[in-house]
Coordinates of C-alpha atoms in Angstrom, one line a residue:
Chain A
M1 CA -13.5 10.3 -13.8
K2 CA -12.7 14.0 -14.1
E3 CA -14.3 14.4 -10.7
F4 CA -11.8 12.0 -9.3
Q5 CA -8.8 13.7 -10.8
L6 CA -10.0 16.7 -8.8
I7 CA -9.5 14.7 -5.6
E8 CA -5.9 14.3 -6.4
Q9 CA -5.4 18.1 -6.1
F10 CA -5.9 17.7 -2.4
F11 CA -2.9 15.5 -2.2
T12 CA -0.5 16.5 -4.9
N13 CA 2.3 18.9 -4.0
R14 CA 1.3 19.0 -0.4
G15 CA 3.0 18.1 2.8
Q16 CA 6.5 17.2 3.6
K17 CA 9.2 17.4 0.9
R18 CA 12.2 15.1 1.3
R19 CA 15.5 15.2 -0.5
D20 CA 15.6 11.4 -0.8
V21 CA 12.4 11.4 -3.0
T22 CA 14.1 11.7 -6.4
L23 CA 10.7 11.4 -8.2
G24 CA 7.4 12.1 -6.6
I25 CA 3.8 11.7 -7.6
G26 CA 3.0 11.8 -11.3
D27 CA 5.0 9.0 -13.0
D28 CA 4.4 5.3 -13.1
C29 CA 6.2 4.9 -9.9
A30 CA 7.9 7.2 -7.3
L31 CA 11.6 6.8 -6.9
V32 CA 13.3 7.1 -3.5
Q33 CA 16.9 6.9 -2.5
P34 CA 17.4 4.7 0.5
C35 CA 19.9 5.6 3.1
E36 CA 23.1 3.6 3.1
G37 CA 23.6 1.1 5.9
K38 CA 19.9 1.1 6.8
V39 CA 17.1 -1.3 6.2
I40 CA 13.7 -0.3 5.1
A41 CA 10.7 -1.0 7.4
I42 CA 7.4 -1.4 5.5
S43 CA 3.9 -1.8 6.9
C44 CA 0.4 -1.3 5.5
D45 CA -3.0 -0.8 7.2
T46 CA -6.5 -0.5 5.9
L47 CA -9.4 1.4 7.5
V48 CA -12.9 0.6 6.2
E49 CA -15.9 2.6 7.1
G50 CA -18.3 0.7 9.3
V51 CA -15.6 -1.7 10.2
H52 CA -12.7 0.4 11.5
F53 CA -14.4 3.8 11.9
F54 CA -17.9 5.2 12.2
A55 CA -19.4 7.1 9.2
D56 CA -19.6 10.2 11.4
M57 CA -15.9 10.3 12.5
P58 CA -14.6 13.8 11.8
A59 CA -12.6 13.7 8.5
K60 CA -9.6 15.5 10.1
A61 CA -9.3 13.0 12.8
L62 CA -9.6 10.2 10.3
G63 CA -6.9 11.6 8.1
Y64 CA -4.6 12.1 11.2
K65 CA -5.3 8.7 12.7
S66 CA -4.9 6.7 9.4
L67 CA -1.3 7.9 9.3
A68 CA -0.8 7.8 13.1
A69 CA -1.7 4.1 13.2
N70 CA 0.9 3.4 10.5
L71 CA 3.5 5.5 12.2
S72 CA 3.0 3.5 15.3
D73 CA 4.1 0.4 13.5
L74 CA 7.3 2.1 12.4
A75 CA 7.8 3.3 16.0
A76 CA 7.5 -0.2 17.2
M77 CA 10.5 -1.2 15.0
G78 CA 12.5 1.9 16.0
A79 CA 12.3 3.1 12.4
E80 CA 12.4 6.7 11.2
P81 CA 9.4 7.6 9.1
A82 CA 10.1 8.4 5.5
W83 CA 7.6 7.8 2.7
M84 CA 3.9 6.7 2.3
T85 CA 1.5 5.8 -0.4
L86 CA -2.2 6.5 0.0
A87 CA -5.0 4.5 -1.6
L88 CA -8.3 6.2 -1.1
S89 CA -11.6 4.8 -2.1
L90 CA -14.6 7.2 -1.8
P91 CA -18.3 6.9 -2.7
D92 CA -18.4 10.5 -3.9
V93 CA -16.5 13.7 -4.1
D94 CA -17.1 15.7 -1.0
E95 CA -14.8 18.7 -1.1
K96 CA -15.3 19.7 2.6
W97 CA -14.6 16.1 3.7
L98 CA -11.5 15.9 1.5
E99 CA -10.2 19.3 2.8
Q100 CA -10.5 18.1 6.4
F101 CA -9.2 14.6 5.7
S102 CA -6.1 15.9 3.9
L103 CA -5.6 18.5 6.6
G104 CA -5.4 15.9 9.3
L105 CA -3.2 13.6 7.2
F106 CA -0.7 16.2 6.3
E107 CA -0.6 17.5 9.9
A108 CA 0.7 14.2 11.0
A109 CA 2.9 13.8 7.8
E110 CA 4.6 17.1 8.3
Y111 CA 5.2 16.6 12.0
Y112 CA 6.8 13.2 11.5
G113 CA 8.6 14.0 8.2
V114 CA 6.7 11.6 5.9
A115 CA 6.5 12.4 2.2
L116 CA 3.4 11.3 0.2
I117 CA 5.0 9.7 -2.8
G118 CA 2.1 7.9 -4.5
G119 CA -1.5 7.0 -4.4
D120 CA -4.6 5.9 -6.1
T121 CA -8.0 7.4 -5.8
T122 CA -11.0 5.3 -6.9
R123 CA -14.7 5.4 -6.6
G124 CA -16.0 2.8 -4.1
P125 CA -17.0 2.3 -0.5
K126 CA -15.1 4.6 1.9
C127 CA -11.8 3.0 2.6
I128 CA -8.3 4.3 3.4
N129 CA -5.1 2.3 2.8
I130 CA -1.7 3.6 3.7
T131 CA 1.6 1.8 3.1
I132 CA 4.3 3.4 5.2
H133 CA 8.1 3.2 4.8
G134 CA 10.7 4.0 7.4
Q135 CA 14.4 3.5 7.8
V136 CA 16.4 1.9 10.6
P137 CA 20.1 1.0 10.9
E138 CA 20.8 -2.7 10.2
K139 CA 20.6 -4.8 13.3
K140 CA 19.1 -2.0 15.4
A141 CA 15.5 -2.7 14.5
L142 CA 13.2 -3.7 17.4
K143 CA 11.4 -7.0 16.9
R144 CA 8.8 -8.9 18.8
S145 CA 11.0 -11.9 19.1
G146 CA 13.9 -10.7 21.4
A147 CA 12.4 -10.8 24.9
N148 CA 14.4 -12.9 27.4
I149 CA 13.6 -14.3 30.8
G150 CA 14.2 -11.7 33.5
D151 CA 13.7 -8.7 31.1
W152 CA 11.5 -6.0 32.5
V153 CA 8.2 -5.1 30.7
F154 CA 7.6 -1.4 30.1
V155 CA 4.9 0.7 28.4
T156 CA 4.9 4.3 27.3
G157 CA 2.0 6.8 28.2
T158 CA -1.2 5.6 29.8
L159 CA -3.5 2.7 28.9
G160 CA -7.2 2.4 28.1
D161 CA -7.9 6.1 27.4
S162 CA -8.7 5.5 23.7
A163 CA -11.2 2.7 24.5
L164 CA -13.0 4.8 27.1
G165 CA -13.0 7.7 24.6
L166 CA -14.7 5.4 22.1
D167 CA -17.3 4.3 24.6
I168 CA -18.1 7.9 25.3
L169 CA -18.6 8.4 21.5
T170 CA -20.9 5.4 21.2
G171 CA -22.9 6.5 24.3
D172 CA -21.9 3.3 26.2
K173 CA -20.2 5.4 29.0
Q174 CA -20.8 8.7 30.5
V175 CA -17.9 10.6 32.2
A176 CA -17.4 13.9 34.0
E177 CA -17.7 16.8 31.6
E178 CA -14.1 18.0 32.2
D179 CA -12.6 14.6 31.2
K180 CA -14.6 14.1 28.1
A181 CA -12.5 16.1 25.6
Y182 CA -9.2 14.5 26.8
L183 CA -10.5 10.9 26.4
I184 CA -12.2 11.5 23.0
N185 CA -9.0 13.2 21.8
R186 CA -7.0 10.1 22.8
H187 CA -9.3 8.0 20.6
Y188 CA -9.2 10.4 17.6
Y189 CA -5.6 11.7 17.9
P190 CA -3.4 9.0 19.3
T191 CA 0.3 9.8 19.6
P192 CA 2.5 7.5 17.6
R193 CA 5.6 6.9 19.8
V194 CA 8.2 7.5 17.1
L195 CA 10.7 9.3 19.3
A196 CA 10.4 6.6 22.0
G197 CA 10.9 3.9 19.4
H198 CA 14.0 5.7 18.2
A199 CA 15.3 6.0 21.8
L200 CA 14.8 2.3 22.3
R201 CA 16.9 1.2 19.3
G202 CA 19.6 -1.2 20.3
L203 CA 18.5 -1.0 24.0
A204 CA 15.1 -2.7 24.2
S205 CA 15.1 -6.5 23.6
S206 CA 11.7 -6.5 22.0
A207 CA 8.8 -4.1 21.2
I208 CA 5.3 -3.9 19.8
D209 CA 2.7 -1.1 19.5
L210 CA -0.5 -1.4 21.4
S211 CA -3.3 -1.5 18.8
D212 CA -5.4 -4.4 20.1
G213 CA -4.9 -4.0 23.8
L214 CA -2.1 -4.9 26.2
S215 CA -3.1 -8.6 26.8
S216 CA -3.4 -9.4 23.2
D217 CA -0.3 -7.5 22.0
L218 CA 1.9 -8.7 24.9
G219 CA 0.8 -12.1 23.8
H220 CA 2.4 -11.6 20.4
I221 CA 5.7 -10.8 22.1
L222 CA 5.5 -13.8 24.4
K223 CA 4.7 -16.1 21.4
A224 CA 7.4 -14.7 19.2
S225 CA 10.0 -14.8 22.0
D226 CA 8.8 -18.1 23.4
V227 CA 8.5 -16.8 27.0
G228 CA 5.9 -15.9 29.6
A229 CA 5.3 -12.8 31.7
V230 CA 3.9 -11.6 35.0
I231 CA 2.2 -8.2 34.9
E232 CA 1.6 -6.2 38.1
L233 CA -1.8 -4.7 37.6
D234 CA -1.2 -2.1 40.3
S235 CA 1.7 -0.8 38.1
L236 CA -0.3 -0.1 35.0
P237 CA -0.1 3.6 34.1
L238 CA -3.7 5.0 34.1
S239 CA -4.7 8.5 33.5
E240 CA -6.7 10.3 36.1
Q241 CA -9.3 10.9 33.4
L242 CA -9.8 7.2 33.3
T243 CA -9.6 6.4 37.1
N244 CA -11.9 9.4 37.9
N245 CA -14.7 7.9 35.8
V246 CA -14.6 4.1 36.2
D247 CA -14.0 1.7 39.1
Q248 CA -10.8 -0.3 39.5
Q249 CA -12.2 -3.5 37.8
Q250 CA -13.3 -1.5 34.8
A251 CA -10.1 0.5 34.6
L252 CA -8.1 -2.7 34.4
A253 CA -10.4 -4.0 31.7
Y254 CA -9.8 -0.8 29.7
A255 CA -6.1 -0.9 30.2
L256 CA -5.7 -4.6 29.3
T257 CA -8.1 -5.1 26.5
G258 CA -8.9 -1.6 25.2
G259 CA -7.6 -1.1 21.7
E260 CA -5.9 1.7 19.8
D261 CA -3.8 3.2 22.6
Y262 CA -0.8 3.2 20.1
E263 CA 1.6 3.2 23.0
L264 CA 4.7 1.1 22.9
L265 CA 5.1 -2.0 24.9
F266 CA 8.7 -3.1 25.2
T267 CA 11.1 -5.4 27.2
V268 CA 14.4 -4.3 28.7
P269 CA 17.3 -6.3 30.0
E270 CA 18.4 -5.3 33.5
S271 CA 21.7 -4.2 32.0
Q272 CA 20.0 -1.6 29.8
R273 CA 17.5 -0.3 32.3
G274 CA 19.4 2.8 33.2
A275 CA 20.3 3.6 29.6
I276 CA 16.6 3.3 28.5
A277 CA 15.4 5.5 31.3
T278 CA 17.9 8.2 30.3
A279 CA 17.0 7.9 26.6
L280 CA 13.3 8.1 27.2
L281 CA 13.5 11.0 29.6
H282 CA 15.6 12.7 27.0
A283 CA 12.9 12.1 24.4
G284 CA 10.3 13.5 26.8
V285 CA 8.2 10.3 26.9
K286 CA 6.6 9.0 30.0
F287 CA 7.0 5.3 30.7
A288 CA 6.3 2.7 33.4
R289 CA 7.6 -0.6 34.4
I290 CA 4.7 -3.0 34.6
G291 CA 6.1 -6.5 35.0
Q292 CA 8.7 -9.0 34.1
I293 CA 9.4 -11.7 31.5
C294 CA 9.5 -15.2 32.9
A295 CA 9.9 -18.8 31.8
G296 CA 6.9 -20.7 30.2
D297 CA 4.4 -19.4 27.8
K298 CA 1.7 -17.9 30.1
L299 CA 0.7 -14.3 30.7
K300 CA 0.0 -14.0 34.5
F301 CA -1.2 -11.1 36.5
T302 CA -0.7 -9.9 40.1
L303 CA -2.6 -7.3 42.1
N304 CA -1.1 -6.0 45.4
G305 CA 1.4 -8.8 45.2
E306 CA -1.2 -11.6 45.0
P307 CA -2.0 -13.7 41.9
F308 CA -5.0 -12.3 40.1
K309 CA -7.3 -14.4 38.0
S310 CA -8.3 -12.5 34.9
E311 CA -10.8 -13.3 32.3
F312 CA -9.7 -10.3 30.2
K313 CA -9.5 -11.5 26.7
G314 CA -9.7 -10.5 23.1
F315 CA -9.6 -6.9 22.1
K316 CA -11.9 -4.1 21.1
H317 CA -11.5 -2.1 17.9
F318 CA -13.6 0.9 17.0
Chain B
M1 CA -12.1 -12.1 13.6
K2 CA -10.8 -15.6 13.9
E3 CA -12.3 -16.3 10.5
F4 CA -10.2 -13.5 9.1
Q5 CA -7.0 -14.8 10.7
L6 CA -7.7 -18.0 8.7
I7 CA -7.4 -15.9 5.5
E8 CA -3.9 -15.0 6.3
Q9 CA -2.9 -18.7 6.1
F10 CA -3.5 -18.4 2.4
F11 CA -0.8 -15.7 2.1
T12 CA 1.8 -16.4 4.9
N13 CA 4.9 -18.4 4.0
R14 CA 3.9 -18.7 0.4
G15 CA 5.5 -17.6 -2.8
Q16 CA 8.9 -16.2 -3.6
K17 CA 11.5 -16.0 -0.8
R18 CA 14.1 -13.3 -1.2
R19 CA 17.4 -13.0 0.7
D20 CA 17.0 -9.2 1.0
V21 CA 13.9 -9.6 3.1
T22 CA 15.5 -9.7 6.6
L23 CA 12.1 -9.8 8.4
G24 CA 8.9 -11.0 6.7
I25 CA 5.3 -11.1 7.6
G26 CA 4.5 -11.3 11.4
D27 CA 6.0 -8.3 13.1
D28 CA 4.9 -4.7 13.2
C29 CA 6.8 -4.0 9.9
A30 CA 8.7 -6.1 7.4
L31 CA 12.4 -5.2 7.0
V32 CA 14.1 -5.2 3.6
Q33 CA 17.7 -4.6 2.7
P34 CA 17.9 -2.3 -0.4
C35 CA 20.6 -2.9 -2.9
E36 CA 23.5 -0.4 -2.9
G37 CA 23.6 2.1 -5.7
K38 CA 19.9 1.6 -6.6
V39 CA 16.9 3.7 -6.0
I40 CA 13.5 2.1 -5.0
A41 CA 10.5 2.4 -7.3
I42 CA 7.2 2.4 -5.5
S43 CA 3.7 2.3 -6.9
C44 CA 0.2 1.4 -5.5
D45 CA -3.0 0.3 -7.2
T46 CA -6.5 -0.4 -5.9
L47 CA -9.1 -2.7 -7.6
V48 CA -12.6 -2.3 -6.3
E49 CA -15.3 -4.8 -7.2
G50 CA -17.9 -3.3 -9.5
V51 CA -15.6 -0.4 -10.4
H52 CA -12.4 -2.2 -11.7
F53 CA -13.6 -5.7 -12.1
F54 CA -16.9 -7.7 -12.3
A55 CA -18.1 -9.7 -9.4
D56 CA -17.9 -12.9 -11.6
M57 CA -14.2 -12.4 -12.6
P58 CA -12.4 -15.7 -12.0
A59 CA -10.5 -15.3 -8.7
K60 CA -7.3 -16.7 -10.2
A61 CA -7.3 -14.1 -12.9
L62 CA -8.0 -11.4 -10.4
G63 CA -5.1 -12.5 -8.2
Y64 CA -2.8 -12.6 -11.2
K65 CA -4.0 -9.3 -12.7
S66 CA -3.9 -7.4 -9.5
L67 CA -0.1 -8.0 -9.3
A68 CA 0.4 -7.8 -13.1
A69 CA -1.0 -4.2 -13.2
N70 CA 1.5 -3.2 -10.5
L71 CA 4.4 -5.0 -12.2
S72 CA 3.6 -3.1 -15.3
D73 CA 4.2 0.2 -13.4
L74 CA 7.6 -1.1 -12.4
A75 CA 8.3 -2.2 -15.9
A76 CA 7.6 1.3 -17.2
M77 CA 10.3 2.6 -14.9
G78 CA 12.8 -0.1 -15.9
A79 CA 12.8 -1.4 -12.3
E80 CA 13.3 -5.0 -11.1
P81 CA 10.4 -6.3 -9.0
A82 CA 11.2 -7.0 -5.4
W83 CA 8.6 -6.7 -2.6
M84 CA 4.9 -6.1 -2.3
T85 CA 2.3 -5.5 0.4
L86 CA -1.3 -6.7 -0.1
A87 CA -4.3 -5.2 1.6
L88 CA -7.4 -7.3 1.0
S89 CA -10.9 -6.4 2.0
L90 CA -13.5 -9.1 1.7
P91 CA -17.2 -9.3 2.6
D92 CA -16.9 -12.9 3.8
V93 CA -14.5 -15.9 3.9
D94 CA -14.8 -18.0 0.8
E95 CA -12.1 -20.6 0.9
K96 CA -12.4 -21.6 -2.7
W97 CA -12.2 -18.0 -3.8
L98 CA -9.1 -17.4 -1.6
E99 CA -7.4 -20.5 -2.9
Q100 CA -7.8 -19.4 -6.5
F101 CA -7.0 -15.8 -5.8
S102 CA -3.8 -16.6 -4.0
L103 CA -2.9 -19.1 -6.7
G104 CA -3.1 -16.4 -9.4
L105 CA -1.3 -13.9 -7.2
F106 CA 1.6 -16.2 -6.3
E107 CA 1.9 -17.5 -9.9
A108 CA 2.8 -13.9 -11.0
A109 CA 4.8 -13.3 -7.8
E110 CA 7.0 -16.3 -8.3
Y111 CA 7.5 -15.7 -12.0
Y112 CA 8.7 -12.2 -11.4
G113 CA 10.5 -12.7 -8.2
V114 CA 8.3 -10.6 -5.9
A115 CA 8.1 -11.4 -2.2
L116 CA 4.9 -10.7 -0.2
I117 CA 6.3 -8.9 2.9
G118 CA 3.2 -7.6 4.5
G119 CA -0.5 -7.2 4.4
D120 CA -3.8 -6.5 6.1
T121 CA -7.0 -8.5 5.8
T122 CA -10.2 -6.8 6.8
R123 CA -13.9 -7.4 6.4
G124 CA -15.5 -5.0 3.9
P125 CA -16.5 -4.6 0.3
K126 CA -14.3 -6.7 -2.0
C127 CA -11.2 -4.6 -2.7
I128 CA -7.6 -5.4 -3.5
N129 CA -4.7 -3.0 -2.9
I130 CA -1.1 -3.8 -3.7
T131 CA 1.9 -1.6 -3.1
I132 CA 4.8 -2.8 -5.2
H133 CA 8.5 -2.1 -4.8
G134 CA 11.2 -2.5 -7.3
Q135 CA 14.9 -1.5 -7.7
V136 CA 16.6 0.4 -10.5
P137 CA 20.2 1.7 -10.8
E138 CA 20.4 5.5 -10.0
K139 CA 19.9 7.6 -13.1
K140 CA 18.8 4.6 -15.2
A141 CA 15.1 4.8 -14.4
L142 CA 12.7 5.4 -17.3
K143 CA 10.5 8.5 -16.8
R144 CA 7.7 10.1 -18.7
S145 CA 9.5 13.4 -19.0
G146 CA 12.5 12.6 -21.3
A147 CA 11.0 12.5 -24.8
N148 CA 12.7 14.8 -27.3
I149 CA 11.8 16.1 -30.7
G150 CA 12.8 13.6 -33.3
D151 CA 12.7 10.6 -31.0
W152 CA 10.9 7.6 -32.4
V153 CA 7.8 6.2 -30.6
F154 CA 7.6 2.5 -30.0
V155 CA 5.2 0.0 -28.4
T156 CA 5.7 -3.6 -27.3
G157 CA 3.2 -6.4 -28.2
T158 CA -0.1 -5.7 -29.8
L159 CA -2.8 -3.1 -28.9
G160 CA -6.5 -3.3 -28.2
D161 CA -6.8 -7.1 -27.5
S162 CA -7.6 -6.6 -23.8
A163 CA -10.5 -4.2 -24.6
L164 CA -11.9 -6.5 -27.2
G165 CA -11.6 -9.4 -24.7
L166 CA -13.6 -7.3 -22.2
D167 CA -16.3 -6.6 -24.8
I168 CA -16.6 -10.3 -25.4
L169 CA -17.1 -10.9 -21.7
T170 CA -19.8 -8.2 -21.4
G171 CA -21.5 -9.5 -24.5
D172 CA -21.0 -6.3 -26.4
K173 CA -19.0 -8.1 -29.1
Q174 CA -19.1 -11.5 -30.7
V175 CA -16.0 -12.9 -32.3
A176 CA -15.0 -16.1 -34.1
E177 CA -14.9 -19.0 -31.7
E178 CA -11.2 -19.7 -32.3
D179 CA -10.2 -16.2 -31.3
K180 CA -12.3 -15.9 -28.2
A181 CA -9.9 -17.6 -25.7
Y182 CA -6.9 -15.6 -26.8
L183 CA -8.7 -12.3 -26.5
I184 CA -10.3 -13.0 -23.1
N185 CA -6.9 -14.3 -21.9
R186 CA -5.3 -11.0 -22.9
H187 CA -7.9 -9.2 -20.7
Y188 CA -7.5 -11.6 -17.7
Y189 CA -3.8 -12.4 -17.9
P190 CA -1.9 -9.4 -19.4
T191 CA 1.9 -9.7 -19.6
P192 CA 3.7 -7.1 -17.6
R193 CA 6.7 -6.1 -19.7
V194 CA 9.3 -6.4 -17.0
L195 CA 12.0 -7.8 -19.2
A196 CA 11.4 -5.1 -21.9
G197 CA 11.6 -2.4 -19.2
H198 CA 14.9 -3.8 -18.1
A199 CA 16.2 -3.9 -21.6
L200 CA 15.2 -0.2 -22.2
R201 CA 17.1 1.2 -19.2
G202 CA 19.4 3.9 -20.1
L203 CA 18.4 3.6 -23.8
A204 CA 14.8 4.8 -24.1
S205 CA 14.3 8.5 -23.5
S206 CA 10.9 8.0 -21.9
A207 CA 8.4 5.3 -21.1
I208 CA 4.9 4.6 -19.8
D209 CA 2.7 1.5 -19.5
L210 CA -0.5 1.4 -21.4
S211 CA -3.3 1.1 -18.8
D212 CA -5.7 3.7 -20.1
G213 CA -5.2 3.3 -23.9
L214 CA -2.5 4.6 -26.2
S215 CA -4.0 8.1 -26.8
S216 CA -4.4 8.8 -23.2
D217 CA -1.1 7.4 -22.0
L218 CA 1.0 8.9 -24.8
G219 CA -0.7 12.2 -23.8
H220 CA 1.0 11.8 -20.4
I221 CA 4.4 11.5 -22.0
L222 CA 3.8 14.5 -24.3
K223 CA 2.6 16.6 -21.4
A224 CA 5.5 15.6 -19.1
S225 CA 8.1 16.1 -21.9
D226 CA 6.5 19.2 -23.3
V227 CA 6.4 17.9 -26.9
G228 CA 3.9 16.7 -29.5
A229 CA 3.8 13.5 -31.6
V230 CA 2.6 12.0 -34.9
I231 CA 1.3 8.5 -34.8
E232 CA 1.1 6.4 -38.0
L233 CA -2.1 4.5 -37.6
D234 CA -1.1 1.9 -40.2
S235 CA 1.9 1.1 -38.1
L236 CA 0.0 0.1 -34.9
P237 CA 0.7 -3.5 -34.1
L238 CA -2.6 -5.4 -34.2
S239 CA -3.2 -9.1 -33.5
E240 CA -4.9 -11.1 -36.2
Q241 CA -7.4 -12.1 -33.5
L242 CA -8.4 -8.4 -33.4
T243 CA -8.3 -7.7 -37.1
N244 CA -10.2 -10.9 -38.0
N245 CA -13.2 -9.8 -35.9
V246 CA -13.6 -6.0 -36.3
D247 CA -13.3 -3.5 -39.2
Q248 CA -10.4 -1.1 -39.5
Q249 CA -12.2 1.8 -37.8
Q250 CA -13.1 -0.3 -34.9
A251 CA -9.6 -1.9 -34.7
L252 CA -8.1 1.6 -34.5
A253 CA -10.5 2.6 -31.8
Y254 CA -9.6 -0.5 -29.7
A255 CA -5.9 0.1 -30.3
L256 CA -6.0 3.8 -29.4
T257 CA -8.5 3.9 -26.6
G258 CA -8.8 0.3 -25.3
G259 CA -7.5 0.1 -21.7
E260 CA -5.4 -2.5 -19.9
D261 CA -3.1 -3.7 -22.6
Y262 CA -0.2 -3.3 -20.1
E263 CA 2.2 -2.9 -23.0
L264 CA 5.1 -0.4 -22.8
L265 CA 5.0 2.8 -24.9
F266 CA 8.5 4.3 -25.1
T267 CA 10.5 6.9 -27.0
V268 CA 13.9 6.3 -28.6
P269 CA 16.5 8.7 -29.8
E270 CA 17.8 7.8 -33.3
S271 CA 21.2 7.1 -31.8
Q272 CA 19.9 4.3 -29.6
R273 CA 17.6 2.7 -32.1
G274 CA 19.9 -0.1 -33.0
A275 CA 20.9 -0.8 -29.4
I276 CA 17.2 -1.0 -28.4
A277 CA 16.3 -3.3 -31.2
T278 CA 19.1 -5.6 -30.1
A279 CA 18.2 -5.4 -26.4
L280 CA 14.5 -6.1 -27.1
L281 CA 15.2 -9.0 -29.5
H282 CA 17.5 -10.5 -26.9
A283 CA 14.6 -10.1 -24.3
G284 CA 12.3 -11.9 -26.8
V285 CA 9.8 -9.1 -26.8
K286 CA 8.0 -8.0 -30.0
F287 CA 7.9 -4.2 -30.6
A288 CA 6.9 -1.8 -33.3
R289 CA 7.8 1.8 -34.3
I290 CA 4.5 3.7 -34.5
G291 CA 5.5 7.3 -34.9
Q292 CA 7.7 10.2 -34.0
I293 CA 7.9 12.9 -31.4
C294 CA 7.6 16.5 -32.8
A295 CA 7.5 20.1 -31.7
G296 CA 4.3 21.5 -30.2
D297 CA 1.9 19.8 -27.7
K298 CA -0.5 18.0 -30.0
L299 CA -1.0 14.3 -30.7
K300 CA -1.7 13.9 -34.4
F301 CA -2.4 10.8 -36.5
T302 CA -1.7 9.8 -40.1
L303 CA -3.2 7.0 -42.1
N304 CA -1.5 5.9 -45.4
G305 CA 0.6 9.0 -45.2
E306 CA -2.4 11.4 -45.0
P307 CA -3.5 13.4 -41.9
F308 CA -6.3 11.5 -40.1
K309 CA -8.9 13.4 -38.0
S310 CA -9.6 11.3 -35.0
E311 CA -12.2 11.7 -32.3
F312 CA -10.7 8.9 -30.2
K313 CA -10.7 10.2 -26.7
G314 CA -10.8 9.1 -23.2
F315 CA -10.3 5.5 -22.2
K316 CA -12.1 2.5 -21.2
H317 CA -11.5 0.5 -18.0
F318 CA -13.2 -2.7 -17.0

């Protein structure tokens, strides 16, 4: 057990300090002072070795991505990151691994202003669990259920890069040497769209983050909002690193079903379209209009203005 | 993956509803409305099969105890239970196990008014992670750091029963047939002292819950408060089920180093002694004075008024 107390040294008194943490790590609970007039957004995510990540994933990337995936959930609600707890289960004490893992974790934590307020380190199969907390003004939170017929469908960033990066890592795909680093980096170091989520507060009618692929995640919005959508496949934002290396059919498959892009997908009433463009440009986030919400419960696609039959289904993690 | 979505049916729309949960399971985050003038107490705990519990632990007890251990942390801060997230990693989908586990979990959740607001179910080695949230008025939270020289040391309930229960389960100890069920029950179904914690708010100078055994946990208070203590071994509250089955030396070892009693250990200034007795009697919780805080940094013991040399160290989980 002493060995495991050593682990805690990698996490105690590190990273972002916050004034609203009135009692940090070291007591039975942490105490935090919530902001008046705001609600607290809470989400938790588990990553298990061999299920969500490969044993050889660089520890720094794993530390970063564990938090980034959680931050992406906050972003999708329009919440500001605040506090996290970390439960870490490890088969043994590997100081080098811990150093790199904590480096990646705290890099993301400091950048996004998240304080580590509690945790638990145990011996066991390698497994990372983070519970993240953010704050958002009452009634400004972005939900999945607010999309209305006629709303425009938007996404941030580009789609499918993370999934192609993964296929490079597994050896399933080969790409031009100059595109390799970019694509792998999108898989290891996705950008949680926290600023974009903030900018969309009170403007977007619904939002979700893309963890399972556009088809699947847009499906959640459609179901929660009881609407359908038409997506124009020629409008999907694709990186040149993606289009340089795969044909159109493959590119669409990556964009629609590739997981872990951690971009935001959101719907916008016509009346807010200008305000959102301004807010996102101000936040420095690229975004694209990719379709429109319609009546019904179906997700349909068009390509060059013609209906497109797609068999893109499911999603692809790790 | 479909199989794993089935699991979620065991947890969705079950258990305690709370008005302050403005958005429950089913979006990117849950949203909760904190109570004005209160701080939020947060703690997380992981239980790994083979490390924290045996593979044959009854699923209902495991569900109950997973939450009870977390509630005990809230109790030690004087916080009122509110919300939890559950991350469950399972090697396969065993409906009977899930039914019993969720039964035990929700039994505790409903009794203590905790709403399940989020979670994550993944395939992997059996592992349970709960992050618990409670609320406590600002400046009324019980910390480990407030013990002062002269304060009395108290505990709730009786000590060592859970550890003896464990030894019965492993076959390391045999006890009288009529005491067996009680002792095993104390190991499987510990009582988180939520009401006692509430009663101690603003009265006790420090508090901690007994998860690792009295010696070890009192040590945390002494360290955080920069004081020492003298414990009168003849004052330790022991159940007759314990004393019936082991000799005095063994009974003391169980009481001082046995883990997972989940009783509260707390310190009381002389000026609050009467108020605390009243508050705890009102809450229906048994308690005993077992010693006093003194200068220095040592934990000393007496037996029948004489100094007692003890080699009781460490603690004993699972």
